[in-house]
XYZ file of C-alpha atoms in Angstrom:
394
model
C 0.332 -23.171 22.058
C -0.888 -22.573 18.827
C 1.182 -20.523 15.847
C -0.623 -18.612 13.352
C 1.810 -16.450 10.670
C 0.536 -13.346 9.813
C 3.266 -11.435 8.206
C 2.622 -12.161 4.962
C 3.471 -8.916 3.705
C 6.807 -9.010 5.210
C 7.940 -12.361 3.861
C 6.390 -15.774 2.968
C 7.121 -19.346 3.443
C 8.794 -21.305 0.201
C 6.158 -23.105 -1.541
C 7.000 -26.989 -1.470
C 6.706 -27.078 -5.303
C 9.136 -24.019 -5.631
C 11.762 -25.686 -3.359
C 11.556 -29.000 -5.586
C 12.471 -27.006 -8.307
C 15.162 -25.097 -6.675
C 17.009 -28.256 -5.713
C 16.767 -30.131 -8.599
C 18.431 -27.282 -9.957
C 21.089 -26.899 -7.183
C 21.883 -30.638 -7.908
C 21.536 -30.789 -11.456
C 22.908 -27.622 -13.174
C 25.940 -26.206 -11.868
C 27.060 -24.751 -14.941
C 27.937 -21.203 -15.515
C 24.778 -19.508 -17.407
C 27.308 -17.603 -19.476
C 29.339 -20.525 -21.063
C 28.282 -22.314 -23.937
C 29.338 -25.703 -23.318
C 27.061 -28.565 -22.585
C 26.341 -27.638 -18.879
C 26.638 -24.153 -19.367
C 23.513 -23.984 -21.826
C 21.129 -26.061 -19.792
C 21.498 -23.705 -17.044
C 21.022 -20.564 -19.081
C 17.787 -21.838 -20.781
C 15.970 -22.532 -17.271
C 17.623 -18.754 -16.740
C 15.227 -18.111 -19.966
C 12.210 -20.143 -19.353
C 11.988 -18.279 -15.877
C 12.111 -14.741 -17.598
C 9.075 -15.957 -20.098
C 6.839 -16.761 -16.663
C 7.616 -13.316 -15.069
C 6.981 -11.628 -18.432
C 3.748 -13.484 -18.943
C 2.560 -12.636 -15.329
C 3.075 -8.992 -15.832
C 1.938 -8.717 -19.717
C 5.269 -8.211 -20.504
C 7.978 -9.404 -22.826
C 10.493 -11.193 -22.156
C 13.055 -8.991 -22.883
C 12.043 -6.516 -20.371
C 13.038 -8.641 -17.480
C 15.946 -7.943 -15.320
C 16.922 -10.278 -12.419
C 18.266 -8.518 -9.609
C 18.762 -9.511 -5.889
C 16.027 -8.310 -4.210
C 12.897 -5.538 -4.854
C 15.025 -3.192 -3.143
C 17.912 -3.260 -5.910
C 15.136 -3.291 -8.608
C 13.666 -0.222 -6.888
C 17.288 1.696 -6.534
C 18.025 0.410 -10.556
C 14.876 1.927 -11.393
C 15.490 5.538 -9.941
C 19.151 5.770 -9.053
C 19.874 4.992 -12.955
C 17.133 6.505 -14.933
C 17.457 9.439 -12.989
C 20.862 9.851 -13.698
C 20.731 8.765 -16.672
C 18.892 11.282 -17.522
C 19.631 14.271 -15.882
C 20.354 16.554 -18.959
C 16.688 16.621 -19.519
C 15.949 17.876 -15.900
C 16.565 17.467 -11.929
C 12.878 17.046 -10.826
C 11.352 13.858 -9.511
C 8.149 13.212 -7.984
C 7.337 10.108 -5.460
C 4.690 9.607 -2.547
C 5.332 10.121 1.278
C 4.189 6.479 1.774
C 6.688 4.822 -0.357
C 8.431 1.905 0.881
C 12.194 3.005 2.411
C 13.680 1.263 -0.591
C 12.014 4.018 -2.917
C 12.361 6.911 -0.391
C 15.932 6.405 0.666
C 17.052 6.163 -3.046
C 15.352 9.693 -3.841
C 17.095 10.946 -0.838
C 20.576 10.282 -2.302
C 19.690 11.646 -5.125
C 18.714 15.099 -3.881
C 22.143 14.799 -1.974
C 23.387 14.804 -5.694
C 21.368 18.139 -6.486
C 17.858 16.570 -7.859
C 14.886 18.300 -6.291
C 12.011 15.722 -4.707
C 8.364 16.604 -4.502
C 7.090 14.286 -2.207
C 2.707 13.796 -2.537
C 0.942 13.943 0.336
C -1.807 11.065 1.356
C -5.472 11.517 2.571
C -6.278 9.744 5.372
C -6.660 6.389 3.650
C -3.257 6.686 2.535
C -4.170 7.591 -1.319
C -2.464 9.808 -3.198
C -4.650 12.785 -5.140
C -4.296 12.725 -9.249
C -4.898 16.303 -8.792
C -2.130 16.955 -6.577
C 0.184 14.886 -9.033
C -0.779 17.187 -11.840
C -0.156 19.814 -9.741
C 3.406 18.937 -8.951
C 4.686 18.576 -12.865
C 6.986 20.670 -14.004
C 8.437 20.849 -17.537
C 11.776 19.540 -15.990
C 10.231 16.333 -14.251
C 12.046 13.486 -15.222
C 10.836 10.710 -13.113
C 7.745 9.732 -10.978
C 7.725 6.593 -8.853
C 4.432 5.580 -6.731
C 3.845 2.491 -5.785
C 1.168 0.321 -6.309
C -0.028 -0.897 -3.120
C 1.425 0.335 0.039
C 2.690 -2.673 2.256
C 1.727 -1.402 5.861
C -1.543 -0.643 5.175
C -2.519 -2.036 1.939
C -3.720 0.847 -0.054
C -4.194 0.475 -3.947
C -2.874 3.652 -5.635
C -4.503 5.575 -8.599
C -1.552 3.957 -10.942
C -3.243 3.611 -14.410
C -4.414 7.628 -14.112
C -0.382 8.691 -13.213
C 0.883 6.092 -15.770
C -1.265 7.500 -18.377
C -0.235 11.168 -17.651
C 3.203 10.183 -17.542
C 3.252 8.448 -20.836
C 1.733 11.282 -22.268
C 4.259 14.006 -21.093
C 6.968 11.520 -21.755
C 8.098 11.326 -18.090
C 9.584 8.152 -17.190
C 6.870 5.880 -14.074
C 8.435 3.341 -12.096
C 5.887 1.355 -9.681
C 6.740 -0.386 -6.581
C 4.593 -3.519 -7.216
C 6.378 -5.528 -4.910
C 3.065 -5.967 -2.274
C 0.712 -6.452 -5.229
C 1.872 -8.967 -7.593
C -0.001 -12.721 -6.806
C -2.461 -10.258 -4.899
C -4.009 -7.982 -7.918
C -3.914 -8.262 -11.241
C -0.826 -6.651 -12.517
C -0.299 -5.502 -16.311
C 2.733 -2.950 -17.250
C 0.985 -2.256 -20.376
C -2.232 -1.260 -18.371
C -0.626 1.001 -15.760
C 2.289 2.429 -18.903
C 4.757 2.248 -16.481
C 8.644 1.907 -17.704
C 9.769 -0.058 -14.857
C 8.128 -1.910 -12.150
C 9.526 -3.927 -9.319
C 8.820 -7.240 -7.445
C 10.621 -9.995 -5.471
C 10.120 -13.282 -5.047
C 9.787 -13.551 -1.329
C 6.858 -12.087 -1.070
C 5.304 -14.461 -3.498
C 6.130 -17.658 -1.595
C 9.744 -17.770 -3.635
C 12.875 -17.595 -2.222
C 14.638 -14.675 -0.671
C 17.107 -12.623 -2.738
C 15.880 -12.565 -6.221
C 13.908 -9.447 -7.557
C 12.812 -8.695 -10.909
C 12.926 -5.265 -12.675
C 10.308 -4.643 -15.592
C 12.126 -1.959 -17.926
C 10.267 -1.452 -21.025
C 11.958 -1.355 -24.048
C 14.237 1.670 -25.370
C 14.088 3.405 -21.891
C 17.678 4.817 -20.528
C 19.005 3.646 -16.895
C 22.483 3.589 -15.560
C 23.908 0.439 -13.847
C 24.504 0.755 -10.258
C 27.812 -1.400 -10.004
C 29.918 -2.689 -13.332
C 31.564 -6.112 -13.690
C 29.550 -8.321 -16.452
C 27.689 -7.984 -19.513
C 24.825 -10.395 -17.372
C 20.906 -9.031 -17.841
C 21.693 -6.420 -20.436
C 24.314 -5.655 -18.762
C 22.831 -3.460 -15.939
C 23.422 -6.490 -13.552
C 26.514 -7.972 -13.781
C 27.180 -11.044 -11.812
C 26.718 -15.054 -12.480
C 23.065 -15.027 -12.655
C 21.847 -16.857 -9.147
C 20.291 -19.580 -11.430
C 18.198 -21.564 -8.463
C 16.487 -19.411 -7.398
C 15.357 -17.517 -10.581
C 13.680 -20.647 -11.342
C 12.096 -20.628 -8.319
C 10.872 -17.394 -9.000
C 9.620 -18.317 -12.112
C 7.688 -21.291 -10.440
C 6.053 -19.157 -7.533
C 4.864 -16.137 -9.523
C 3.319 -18.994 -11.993
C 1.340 -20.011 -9.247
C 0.339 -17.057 -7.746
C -1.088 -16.023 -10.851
C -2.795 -19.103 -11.968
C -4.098 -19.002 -7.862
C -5.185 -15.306 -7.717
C -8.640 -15.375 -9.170
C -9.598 -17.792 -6.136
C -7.285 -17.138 -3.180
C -7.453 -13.366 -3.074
C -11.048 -13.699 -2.846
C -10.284 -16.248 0.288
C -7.896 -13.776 1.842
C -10.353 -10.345 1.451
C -13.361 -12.580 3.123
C -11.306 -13.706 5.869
C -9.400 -10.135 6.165
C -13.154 -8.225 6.466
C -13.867 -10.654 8.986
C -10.926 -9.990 11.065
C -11.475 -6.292 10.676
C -14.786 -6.426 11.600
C -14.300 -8.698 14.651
C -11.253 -6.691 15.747
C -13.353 -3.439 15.715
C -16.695 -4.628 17.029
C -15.051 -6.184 20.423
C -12.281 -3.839 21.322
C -13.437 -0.203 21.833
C -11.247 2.839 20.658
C -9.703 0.387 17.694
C -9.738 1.836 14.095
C -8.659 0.468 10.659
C -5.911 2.123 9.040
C -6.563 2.726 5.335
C -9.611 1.802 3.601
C -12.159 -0.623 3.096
C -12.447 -0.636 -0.561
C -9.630 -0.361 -2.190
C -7.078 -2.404 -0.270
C -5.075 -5.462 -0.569
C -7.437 -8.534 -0.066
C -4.943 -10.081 2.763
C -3.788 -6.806 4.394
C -5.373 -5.656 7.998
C -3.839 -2.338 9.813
C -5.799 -1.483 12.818
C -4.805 1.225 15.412
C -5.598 -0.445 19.240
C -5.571 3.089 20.693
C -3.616 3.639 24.119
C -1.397 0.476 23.750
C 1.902 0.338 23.019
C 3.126 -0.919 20.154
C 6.176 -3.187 20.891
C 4.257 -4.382 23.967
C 1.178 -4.978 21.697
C 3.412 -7.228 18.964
C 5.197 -9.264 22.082
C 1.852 -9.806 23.739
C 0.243 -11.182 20.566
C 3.429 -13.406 19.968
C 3.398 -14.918 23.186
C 0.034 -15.938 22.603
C 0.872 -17.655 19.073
C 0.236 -15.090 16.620
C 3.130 -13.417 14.932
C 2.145 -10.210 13.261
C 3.933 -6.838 13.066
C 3.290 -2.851 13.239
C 4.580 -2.157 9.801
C 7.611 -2.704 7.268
C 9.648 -5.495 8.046
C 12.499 -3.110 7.111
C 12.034 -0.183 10.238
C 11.200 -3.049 12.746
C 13.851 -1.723 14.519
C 12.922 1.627 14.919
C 10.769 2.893 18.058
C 9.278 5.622 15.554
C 5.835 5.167 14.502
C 5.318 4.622 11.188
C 5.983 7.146 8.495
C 3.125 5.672 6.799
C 0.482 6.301 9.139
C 1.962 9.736 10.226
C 1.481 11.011 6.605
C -1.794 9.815 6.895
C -2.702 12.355 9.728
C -2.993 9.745 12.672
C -1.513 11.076 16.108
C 1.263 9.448 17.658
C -0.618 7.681 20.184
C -2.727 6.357 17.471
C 0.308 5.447 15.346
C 2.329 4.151 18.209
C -0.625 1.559 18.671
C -0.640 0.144 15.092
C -1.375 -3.642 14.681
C -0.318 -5.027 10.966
C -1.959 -8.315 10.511
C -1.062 -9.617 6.775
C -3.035 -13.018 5.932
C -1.579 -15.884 3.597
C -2.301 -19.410 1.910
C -2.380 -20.890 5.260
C -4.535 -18.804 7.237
C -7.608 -20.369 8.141
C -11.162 -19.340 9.538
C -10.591 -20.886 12.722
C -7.228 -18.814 12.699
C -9.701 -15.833 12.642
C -11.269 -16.703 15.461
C -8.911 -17.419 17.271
C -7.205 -13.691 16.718
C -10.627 -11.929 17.472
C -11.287 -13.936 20.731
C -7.419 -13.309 22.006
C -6.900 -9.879 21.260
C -9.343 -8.582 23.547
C -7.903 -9.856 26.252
C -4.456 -8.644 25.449
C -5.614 -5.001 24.730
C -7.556 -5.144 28.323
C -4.573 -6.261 30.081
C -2.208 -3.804 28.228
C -4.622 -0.540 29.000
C -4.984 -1.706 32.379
C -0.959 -0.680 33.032
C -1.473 2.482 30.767
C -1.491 5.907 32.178
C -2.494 7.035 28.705
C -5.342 4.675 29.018
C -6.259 6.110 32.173
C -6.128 9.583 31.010
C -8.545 8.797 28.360
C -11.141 6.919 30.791
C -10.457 10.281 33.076
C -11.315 12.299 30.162
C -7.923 13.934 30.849
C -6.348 15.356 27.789
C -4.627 12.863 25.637
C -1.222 14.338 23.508
């Protein structure tokens, strides 16, 4: 049976040339970051030479990297601490109703602790309105956070027009850029943003290492206390393997970009348009400009979801319905419900996220297979049925 990955957007496999790195390290320097003998110093300069590649991938300087553990710490850094941090100048924050749960949870607790929320609705693409951001200031906003590409159904956001009106009224912008770096171009000085999180995972690095971008002579609060490590808003003996293989994988996803993101958004049209020309009632989810060049959401209407994902697997080809994170969870997706679709619509959501070893043939292969799957699936729907009845659907 074959196996063709296609959860890129949930996690990716370790690049060969980032785990050489890693274990050289592993082997090689042991010593505490933080002393300043002989094998202590070694250590902490690869700790350094790491934060100079993250910085140079984002157009940003070196000191304005934090490592953290994962995007979701950088995320709860970002707005648990500069919100609190600065809650003498006001209590009102603004996000999107599409964020990733790491961003939404976060301004949840924080309303719990008296902040008000204004969440932005999405059009049915999944974009924010500028117009309905502007709308939502107040003069005691504090904080805005909107991501910068949405990981379910790849969505770019409008973050260069809210960074620039943010800079302007002096309210602090974090971005969630955790689905876009190694995918779009990237620059903190472009979008003005005063933080910005990613994680290496998702970049072919290793799992638990993040990054926060915090430009320089902006106020956050640490979220635990311990160490004077990473300015001392993340204390704890720095995980020293894999920030270098951090710094290794977002090196090459940046030096890669300009021809593999062109690879990924020819082969991701094709699977959209294959997908939608041979199954009937199927419809992409977000849009078709605009988008992430490896992301492909597509709604198989009148098939259920979890039976949808198994079916596919059993046949080779591992995909999901959304964020790795709510897998879980037999809701549909708070994504596509902002985004006006009907339950039965959301319920049927296919997320197929493309990588560096995706191939043509793997495209084919997907197209000619899911047909088959979606026929046999319908055939045991009532809902299906319905439909073909012209019954009413709810």
């Amino acid at each position: 049976m074959r196996s063709i990955y296609l959860d890129h957007a949930a996690t990716t496999p370790v690049r060969e040339e980032v785990i050489e790195a890693m274990v050289k390290v592993l082997r090689e320097n042991y010593g505490n970051p933080s002393s300043i003998h002989q094998f202590g110093r070694p250590s902490r300069k690869l700790i350094e030479e790491a934060r100079e590649k993250v910085a140079k991938a984002i157009n940003a300087d070196p000191r304005e990297i934090i490592f953290v553990g994962s995007g979701t710490e950088a995320d709860n850094l970002a707005i648990l601490g500069s919100a609190r941090a600065n809650k003498k100048k006001g209590n009102h924050l603004i996000t999107t109703s599409v964020e990733h749960h790491a961003v939404l949870d976060a301004f949840k607790a924080l309303e719990k602790e008296g902040f008000e929320v204004t969440y932005l609705p999405v059009d049915g693409e999944g974009r924010i309105s500028v117009a309905d951001f502007k709308n939502a200031l107040r003069d005691n906003t504090i904080l805005v956070s909107v991501m910068h590409a949405n990981n379910e159904v790849g969505t770019i956001m409008p973050v260069e027009e809210i960074g620039a009106i943010c800079r302007e009224k002096k309210i602090l912008f974090h971005v969630d850029a955790v689905q876009a770096v190694g995918k779009i171009p990237v620059d903190v000085t472009q979008i003005n943003c005063d933080f910005l999180a990613l994680s290496g995972h998702k970049i072919y690095g290793p799992k638990g290492i993040g990054v926060l971008y915090m430009r320089r002579g902006v106020r956050t609060q640490p979220l635990y206390h311990g160490g004077g490590q990473e300015r001392k808003l993340r204390p704890g003996t720095e995980n020293v393997p894999n920030i270098v293989g951090l710094g290794v994988a977002i090196e090459l996803a940046v030096a890669e970009m300009e021809t593999e993101s062109p690879r990924l958004a020819k082969l991701r049209d094709k699977l959209i348009d294959g997908v939608l020309s041979t199954i009937p009632e199927t419809r992409l989810n977000g849009p078709r400009e605009g988008r992430l060049p490896h992301n492909a959401n597509i709604s198989i209407v009148y098939v259920e979801g979890e039976a949808l994902l198994l079916t596919c697997d059993m046949k080779g080809m591992s995909c999901s319905s959304g964020s790795a994170c709510t897998s879980g969870s037999l809701d549909p997706s708070h994504v596509l419900m902002a985004m006006g679709l009907s339950h039965t619509i959301a319920h049927g959501s296919l997320r197929l996220s493309l990588g560096h070893s995706t191939t043509e043939d793997d495209i084919d292969y997907i197209i000619r297979e899911l047909k088959p799957i979606a026929d046999r699936l319908r055939a045991m729907s009532p809902v299906w049925e319905n439909f073909q009845k012209g019954l009413p659907i709810a």
